[in-house]
CSV table of C-alpha atoms and ligand atoms in Angstrom, one decimal:
chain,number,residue,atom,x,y,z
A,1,UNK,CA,-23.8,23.9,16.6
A,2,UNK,CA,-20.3,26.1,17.2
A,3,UNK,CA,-19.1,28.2,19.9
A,4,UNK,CA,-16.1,30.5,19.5
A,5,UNK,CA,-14.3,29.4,22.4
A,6,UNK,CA,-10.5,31.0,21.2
A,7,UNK,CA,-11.5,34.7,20.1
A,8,UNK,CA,-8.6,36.6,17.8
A,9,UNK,CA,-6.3,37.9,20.4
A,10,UNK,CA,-5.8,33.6,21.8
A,11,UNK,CA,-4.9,32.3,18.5
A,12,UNK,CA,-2.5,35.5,17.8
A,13,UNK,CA,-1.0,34.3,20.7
A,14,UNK,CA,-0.7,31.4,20.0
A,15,UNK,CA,0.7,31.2,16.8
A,16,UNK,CA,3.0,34.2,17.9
A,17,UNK,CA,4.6,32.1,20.8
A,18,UNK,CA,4.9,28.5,18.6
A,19,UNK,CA,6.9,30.5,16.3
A,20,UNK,CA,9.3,32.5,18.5
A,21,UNK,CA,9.7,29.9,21.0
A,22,UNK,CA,10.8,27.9,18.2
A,23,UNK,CA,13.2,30.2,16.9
A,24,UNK,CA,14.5,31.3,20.1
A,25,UNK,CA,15.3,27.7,21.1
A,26,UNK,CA,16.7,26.9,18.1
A,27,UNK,CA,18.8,30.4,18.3
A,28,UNK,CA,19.8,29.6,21.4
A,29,UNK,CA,22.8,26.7,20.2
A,30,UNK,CA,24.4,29.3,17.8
A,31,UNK,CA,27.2,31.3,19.3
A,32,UNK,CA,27.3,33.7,16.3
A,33,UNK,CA,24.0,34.4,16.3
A,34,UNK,CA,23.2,35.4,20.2
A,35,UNK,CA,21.4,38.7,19.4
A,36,UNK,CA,18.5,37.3,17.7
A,37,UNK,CA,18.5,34.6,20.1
A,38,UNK,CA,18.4,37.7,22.7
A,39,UNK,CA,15.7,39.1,20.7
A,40,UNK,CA,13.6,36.2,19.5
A,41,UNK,CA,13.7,35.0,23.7
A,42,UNK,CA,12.7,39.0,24.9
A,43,UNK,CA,9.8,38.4,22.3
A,44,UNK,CA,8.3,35.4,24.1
A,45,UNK,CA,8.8,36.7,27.1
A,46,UNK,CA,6.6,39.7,27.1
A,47,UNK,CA,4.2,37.6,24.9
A,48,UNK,CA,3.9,35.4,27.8
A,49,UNK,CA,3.4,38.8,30.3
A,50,UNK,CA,0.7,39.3,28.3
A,51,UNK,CA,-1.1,36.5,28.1
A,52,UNK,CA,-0.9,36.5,32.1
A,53,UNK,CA,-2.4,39.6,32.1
A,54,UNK,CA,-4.8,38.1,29.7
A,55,UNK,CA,-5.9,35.4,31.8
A,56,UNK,CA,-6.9,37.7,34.7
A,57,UNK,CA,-8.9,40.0,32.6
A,58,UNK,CA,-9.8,37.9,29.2
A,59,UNK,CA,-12.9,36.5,28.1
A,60,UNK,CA,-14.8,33.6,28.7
A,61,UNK,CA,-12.3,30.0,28.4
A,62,UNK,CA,-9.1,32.3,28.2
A,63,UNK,CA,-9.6,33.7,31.6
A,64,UNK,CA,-7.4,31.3,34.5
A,65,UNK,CA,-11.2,31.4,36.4
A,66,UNK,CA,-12.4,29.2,33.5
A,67,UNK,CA,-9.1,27.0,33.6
A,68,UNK,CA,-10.3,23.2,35.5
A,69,UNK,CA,-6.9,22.5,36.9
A,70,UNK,CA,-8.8,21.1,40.6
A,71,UNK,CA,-7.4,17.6,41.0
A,72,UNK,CA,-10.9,16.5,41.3
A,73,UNK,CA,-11.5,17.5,37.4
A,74,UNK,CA,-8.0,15.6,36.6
A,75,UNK,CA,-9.6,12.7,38.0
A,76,UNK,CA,-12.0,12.8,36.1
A,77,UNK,CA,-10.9,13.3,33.1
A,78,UNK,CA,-9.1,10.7,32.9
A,79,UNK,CA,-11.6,8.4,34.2
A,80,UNK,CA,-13.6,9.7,31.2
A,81,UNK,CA,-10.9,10.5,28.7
A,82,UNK,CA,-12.6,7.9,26.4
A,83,UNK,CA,-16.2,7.9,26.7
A,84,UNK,CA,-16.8,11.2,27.5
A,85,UNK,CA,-15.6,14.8,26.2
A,86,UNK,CA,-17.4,17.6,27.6
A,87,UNK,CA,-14.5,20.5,28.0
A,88,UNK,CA,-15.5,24.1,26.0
A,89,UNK,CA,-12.3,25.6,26.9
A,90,UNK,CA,-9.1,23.3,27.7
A,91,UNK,CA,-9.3,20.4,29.2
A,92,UNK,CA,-8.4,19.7,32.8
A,93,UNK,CA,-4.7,18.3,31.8
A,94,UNK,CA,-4.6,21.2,28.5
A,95,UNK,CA,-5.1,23.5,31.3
A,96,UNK,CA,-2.1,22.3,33.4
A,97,UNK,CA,-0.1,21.7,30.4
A,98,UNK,CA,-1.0,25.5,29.5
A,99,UNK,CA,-0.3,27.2,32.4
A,100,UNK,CA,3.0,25.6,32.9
A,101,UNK,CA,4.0,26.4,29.6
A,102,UNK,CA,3.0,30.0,30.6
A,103,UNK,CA,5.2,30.1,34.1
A,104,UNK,CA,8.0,28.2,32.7
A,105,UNK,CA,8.4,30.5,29.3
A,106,UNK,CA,7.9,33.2,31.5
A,107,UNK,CA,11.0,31.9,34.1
A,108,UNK,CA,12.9,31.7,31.1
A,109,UNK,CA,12.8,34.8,29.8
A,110,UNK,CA,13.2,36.3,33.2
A,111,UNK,CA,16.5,33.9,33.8
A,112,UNK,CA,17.8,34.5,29.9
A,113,UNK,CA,17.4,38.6,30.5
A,114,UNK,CA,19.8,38.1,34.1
A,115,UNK,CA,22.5,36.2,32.0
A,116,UNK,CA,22.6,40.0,30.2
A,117,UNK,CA,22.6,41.8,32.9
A,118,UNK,CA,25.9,42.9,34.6
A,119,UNK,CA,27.6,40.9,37.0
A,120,UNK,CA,27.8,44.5,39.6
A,121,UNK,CA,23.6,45.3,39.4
A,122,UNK,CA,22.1,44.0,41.9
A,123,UNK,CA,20.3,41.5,39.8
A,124,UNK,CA,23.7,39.6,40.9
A,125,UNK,CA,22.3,38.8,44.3
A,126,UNK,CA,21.1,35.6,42.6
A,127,UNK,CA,24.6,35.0,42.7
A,128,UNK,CA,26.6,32.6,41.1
A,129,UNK,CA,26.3,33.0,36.9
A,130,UNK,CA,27.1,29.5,36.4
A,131,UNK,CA,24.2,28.8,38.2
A,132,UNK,CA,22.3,30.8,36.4
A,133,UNK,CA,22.9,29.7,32.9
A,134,UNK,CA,22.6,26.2,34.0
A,135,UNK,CA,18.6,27.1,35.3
A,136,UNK,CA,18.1,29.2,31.9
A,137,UNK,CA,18.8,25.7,29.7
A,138,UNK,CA,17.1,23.9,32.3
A,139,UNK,CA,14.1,25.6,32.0
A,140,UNK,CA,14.2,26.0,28.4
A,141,UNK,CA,14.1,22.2,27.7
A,142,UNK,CA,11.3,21.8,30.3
A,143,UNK,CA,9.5,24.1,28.1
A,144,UNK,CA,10.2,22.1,24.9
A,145,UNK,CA,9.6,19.5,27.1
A,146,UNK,CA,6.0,20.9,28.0
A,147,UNK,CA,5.4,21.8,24.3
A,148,UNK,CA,6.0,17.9,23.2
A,149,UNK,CA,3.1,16.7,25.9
A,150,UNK,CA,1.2,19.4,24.2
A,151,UNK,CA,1.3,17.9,20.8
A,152,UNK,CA,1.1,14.7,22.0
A,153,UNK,CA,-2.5,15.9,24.2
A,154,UNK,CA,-3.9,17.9,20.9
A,155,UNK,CA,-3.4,14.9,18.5
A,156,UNK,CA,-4.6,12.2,20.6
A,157,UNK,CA,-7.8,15.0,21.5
A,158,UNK,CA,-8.0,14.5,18.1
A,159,UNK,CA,-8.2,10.9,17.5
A,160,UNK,CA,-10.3,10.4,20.4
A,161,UNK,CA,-12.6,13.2,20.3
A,162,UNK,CA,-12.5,14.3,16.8
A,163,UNK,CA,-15.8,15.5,16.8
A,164,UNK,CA,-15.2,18.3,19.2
A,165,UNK,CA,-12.9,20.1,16.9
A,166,UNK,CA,-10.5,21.2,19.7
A,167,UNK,CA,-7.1,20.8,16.8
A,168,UNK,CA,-8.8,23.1,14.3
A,169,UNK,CA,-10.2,25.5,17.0
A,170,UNK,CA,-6.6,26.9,17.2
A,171,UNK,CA,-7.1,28.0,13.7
A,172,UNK,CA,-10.7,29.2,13.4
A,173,UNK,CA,-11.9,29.8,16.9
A,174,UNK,CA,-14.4,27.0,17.1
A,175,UNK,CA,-15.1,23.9,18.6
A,176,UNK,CA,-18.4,22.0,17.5
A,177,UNK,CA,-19.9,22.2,21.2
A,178,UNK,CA,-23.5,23.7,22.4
A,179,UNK,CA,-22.0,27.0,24.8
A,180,UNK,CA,-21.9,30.4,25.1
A,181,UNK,CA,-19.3,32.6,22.6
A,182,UNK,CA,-16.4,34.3,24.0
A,183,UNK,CA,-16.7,37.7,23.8
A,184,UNK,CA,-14.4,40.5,23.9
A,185,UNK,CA,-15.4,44.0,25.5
A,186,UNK,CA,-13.6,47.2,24.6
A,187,UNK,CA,-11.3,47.1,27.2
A,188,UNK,CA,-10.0,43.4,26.2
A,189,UNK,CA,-9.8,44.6,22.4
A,190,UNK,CA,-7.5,47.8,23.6
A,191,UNK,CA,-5.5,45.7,25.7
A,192,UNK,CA,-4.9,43.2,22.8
A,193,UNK,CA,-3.4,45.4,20.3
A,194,UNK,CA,-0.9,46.8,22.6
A,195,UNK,CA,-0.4,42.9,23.2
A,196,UNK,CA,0.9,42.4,19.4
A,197,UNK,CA,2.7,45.9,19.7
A,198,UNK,CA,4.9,45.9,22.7
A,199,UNK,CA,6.2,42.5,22.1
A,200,UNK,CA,8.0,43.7,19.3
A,201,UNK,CA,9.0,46.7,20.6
A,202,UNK,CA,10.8,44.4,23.0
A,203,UNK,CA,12.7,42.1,20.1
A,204,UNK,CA,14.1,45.2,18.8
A,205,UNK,CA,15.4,46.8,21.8
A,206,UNK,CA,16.9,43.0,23.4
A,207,UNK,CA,18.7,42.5,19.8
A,208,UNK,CA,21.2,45.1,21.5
A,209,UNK,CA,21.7,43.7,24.5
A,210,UNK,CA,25.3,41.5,25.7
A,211,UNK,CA,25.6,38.6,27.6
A,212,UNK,CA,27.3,40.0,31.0
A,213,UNK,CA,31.1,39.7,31.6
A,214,UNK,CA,31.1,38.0,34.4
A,215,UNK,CA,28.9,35.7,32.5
A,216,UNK,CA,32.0,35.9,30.0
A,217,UNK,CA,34.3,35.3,32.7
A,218,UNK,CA,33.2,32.1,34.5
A,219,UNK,CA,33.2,30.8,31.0
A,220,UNK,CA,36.8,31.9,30.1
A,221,UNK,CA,37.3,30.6,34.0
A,222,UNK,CA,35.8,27.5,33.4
A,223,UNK,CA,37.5,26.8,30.1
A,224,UNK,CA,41.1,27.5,31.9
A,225,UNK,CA,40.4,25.1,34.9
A,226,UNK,CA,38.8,22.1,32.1
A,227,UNK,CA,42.5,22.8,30.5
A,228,UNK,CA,44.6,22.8,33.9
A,229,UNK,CA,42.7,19.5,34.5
A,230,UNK,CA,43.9,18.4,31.4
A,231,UNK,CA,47.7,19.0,31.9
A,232,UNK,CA,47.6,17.7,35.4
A,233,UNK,CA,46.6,14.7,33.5
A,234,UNK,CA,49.4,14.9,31.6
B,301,LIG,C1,6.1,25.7,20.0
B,301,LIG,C2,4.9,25.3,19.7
B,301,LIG,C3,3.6,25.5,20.6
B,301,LIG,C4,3.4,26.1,21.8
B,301,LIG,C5,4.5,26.8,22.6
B,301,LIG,C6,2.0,26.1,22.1
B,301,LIG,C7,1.4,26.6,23.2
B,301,LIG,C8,0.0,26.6,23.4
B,301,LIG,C9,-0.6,27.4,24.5
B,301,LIG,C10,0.1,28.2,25.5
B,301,LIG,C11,-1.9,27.2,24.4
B,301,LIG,C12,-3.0,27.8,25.2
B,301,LIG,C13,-3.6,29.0,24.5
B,301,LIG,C14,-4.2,30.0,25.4
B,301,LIG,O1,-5.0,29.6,26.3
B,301,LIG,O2,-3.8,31.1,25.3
B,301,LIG,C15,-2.2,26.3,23.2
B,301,LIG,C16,-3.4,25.9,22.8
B,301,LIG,C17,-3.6,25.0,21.7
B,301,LIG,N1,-2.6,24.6,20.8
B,301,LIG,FE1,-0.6,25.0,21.0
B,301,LIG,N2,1.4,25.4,21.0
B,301,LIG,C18,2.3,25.0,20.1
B,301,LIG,C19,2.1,24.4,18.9
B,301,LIG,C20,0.9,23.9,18.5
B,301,LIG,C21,0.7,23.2,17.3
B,301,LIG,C22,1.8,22.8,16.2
B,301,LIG,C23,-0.6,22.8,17.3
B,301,LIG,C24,-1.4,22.0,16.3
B,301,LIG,C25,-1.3,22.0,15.0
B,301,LIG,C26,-1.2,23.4,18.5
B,301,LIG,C27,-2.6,23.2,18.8
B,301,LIG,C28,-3.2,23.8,19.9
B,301,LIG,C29,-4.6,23.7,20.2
B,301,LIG,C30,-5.6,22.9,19.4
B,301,LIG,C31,-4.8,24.5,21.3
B,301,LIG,C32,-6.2,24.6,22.0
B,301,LIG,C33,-6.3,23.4,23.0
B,301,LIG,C34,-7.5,23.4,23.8
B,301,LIG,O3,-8.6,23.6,23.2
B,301,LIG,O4,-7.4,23.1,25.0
B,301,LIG,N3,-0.3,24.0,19.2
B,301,LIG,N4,-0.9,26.0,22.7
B,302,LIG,C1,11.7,31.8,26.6
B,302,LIG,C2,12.6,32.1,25.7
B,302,LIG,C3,14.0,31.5,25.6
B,302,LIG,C4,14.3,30.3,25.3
B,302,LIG,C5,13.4,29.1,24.9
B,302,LIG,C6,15.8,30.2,25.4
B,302,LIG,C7,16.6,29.1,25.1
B,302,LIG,C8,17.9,29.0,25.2
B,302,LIG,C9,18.7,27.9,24.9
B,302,LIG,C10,18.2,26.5,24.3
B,302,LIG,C11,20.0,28.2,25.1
B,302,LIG,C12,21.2,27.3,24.9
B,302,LIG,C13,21.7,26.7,26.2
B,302,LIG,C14,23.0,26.0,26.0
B,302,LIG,O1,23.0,25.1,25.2
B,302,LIG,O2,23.9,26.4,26.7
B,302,LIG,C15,20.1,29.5,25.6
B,302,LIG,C16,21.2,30.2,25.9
B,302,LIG,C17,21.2,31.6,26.3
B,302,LIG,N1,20.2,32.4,26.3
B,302,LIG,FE1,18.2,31.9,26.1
B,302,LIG,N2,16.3,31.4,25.8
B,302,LIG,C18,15.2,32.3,26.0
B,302,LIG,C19,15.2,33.6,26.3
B,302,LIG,C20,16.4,34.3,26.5
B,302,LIG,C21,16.4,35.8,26.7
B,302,LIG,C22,15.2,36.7,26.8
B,302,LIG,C23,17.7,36.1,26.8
B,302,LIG,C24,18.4,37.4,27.0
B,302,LIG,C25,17.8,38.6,26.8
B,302,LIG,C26,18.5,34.9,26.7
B,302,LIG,C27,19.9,34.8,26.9
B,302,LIG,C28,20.6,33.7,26.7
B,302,LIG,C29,22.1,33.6,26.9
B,302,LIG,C30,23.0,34.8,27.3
B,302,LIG,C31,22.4,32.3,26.6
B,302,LIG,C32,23.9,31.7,26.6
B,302,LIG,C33,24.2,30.9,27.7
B,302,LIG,C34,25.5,30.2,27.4
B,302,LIG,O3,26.5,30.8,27.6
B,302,LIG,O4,25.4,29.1,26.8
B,302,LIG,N3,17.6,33.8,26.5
B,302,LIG,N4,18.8,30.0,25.6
């Protein structure tokens, strides 16, 4: 027996955000090319809006409701993470995993956008740029941090419970478990193709955008007191 537990709109997502997140973090160490970075991050972030939005009106698994995250059902889990498997949707510690990935990415997006915004908006109540780029990398490595537990959870899932089917389920929408389908209703389908339009509407419009001058300056600033540092020194 199989139940679609990940209808369309999940694994679009999903393949959508391990490919942009990848190329926005790569992106992100090339000076020369900070537009696509800009444009590749703008992407994941409204990705990730949407799959918030998602989570509160999805279907069946992909709805936060259906999300076991209760430290009862961690203990569990991992009291039973070798003789039992009985998770449809994520697990309790995929569910974690998940929705950290989700409030991180989104955190990051939000903190890459202020590092574009100029230094007079009021967006600068937050204050001190340095500050501010410093939390962007941050968070940006405790997503790629997040995304290597991830990997490390859906290959050992599929060692140790290979007959559940959770690895492929990210490509076909199935796991080999007795449940009911997901199922999408009109409104869920609607909302889903503006979820693979406005994204992109997004990576064109953020390819434009310029890191802010202040930004600029408390580089240039930093740069001139590393260099009278170095001739006191001398
Ligand atoms: C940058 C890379 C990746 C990111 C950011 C990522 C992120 C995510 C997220 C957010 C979900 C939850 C989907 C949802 O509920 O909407 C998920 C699920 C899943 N991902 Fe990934 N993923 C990445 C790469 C991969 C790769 C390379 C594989 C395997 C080949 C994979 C396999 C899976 C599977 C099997 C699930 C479903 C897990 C379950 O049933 O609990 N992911 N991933
Ligand atoms: C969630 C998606 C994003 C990821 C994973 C990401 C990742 C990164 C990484 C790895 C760096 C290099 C940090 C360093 O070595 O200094 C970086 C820098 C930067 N990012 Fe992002 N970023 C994202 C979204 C954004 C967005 C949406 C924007 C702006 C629209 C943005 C603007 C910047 C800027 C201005 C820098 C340069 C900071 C510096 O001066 O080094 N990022 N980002």
């Amino acid at each position: 027996m199989k139940t679609l537990v990940w209808t369309l709109p999940t694994r679009i997502f999903h393949w959508l955000l391990a490919l942009s997140f990848t190329t926005a973090y790569i992106l992100g160490d090339f000076d020369d090319l900070k537009n696509y970075h800009f444009a590749f991050g703008a992407f994941v972030g409204v990705l990730i809006i949407f799959r918030i939005l998602f989570g509160l009106i999805g279907p069946k698994y992909s709805n936060f409701r259906d999300f076991p995250i209760g430290l009862n059902h961690q203990k569990a889990f991992v009291k039973n993470y070798f003789s039992k498997d009985n998770y449809v949707g994520h697990n309790p510690a995929a569910a974690l995993v998940m929705l950290s990935i989700l409030l991180v990415g989104l955190f990051c997006g939000i903190s890459g956008y202020l590092l574009t915004v100029d230094g007079n908006n009021a967006f600068n109540i937050i204050g001190n740029n340095e500050w501010l780029e410093e939390a962007h990398e941050v968070l940006a490595n405790v997503f790629l941090g997040l995304v290597i537990m991830h990997l490390v959870g859906v290959f050992s899932d599929a060692v140790f419970h290979w007959k559940t089917g959770t690895l492929t389920s990210i490509f076909n929408g199935y796991k080999n478990v007795e449940a009911e389908n997901a199922k999408l209703n009109i409104f869920q389908k609607a909302f889903s193709i503006l979820w693979f339009i406005i994204p992109f509407i997004f990576l064109y419009l953020a390819f434009g955008l310029q890191e802010n001058k202040s930004q600029e300056n408390s580089k240039y600033k930093n740069e001139r007191s590393r260099h009278d540092d170095d001739d006191d020194d001398d």
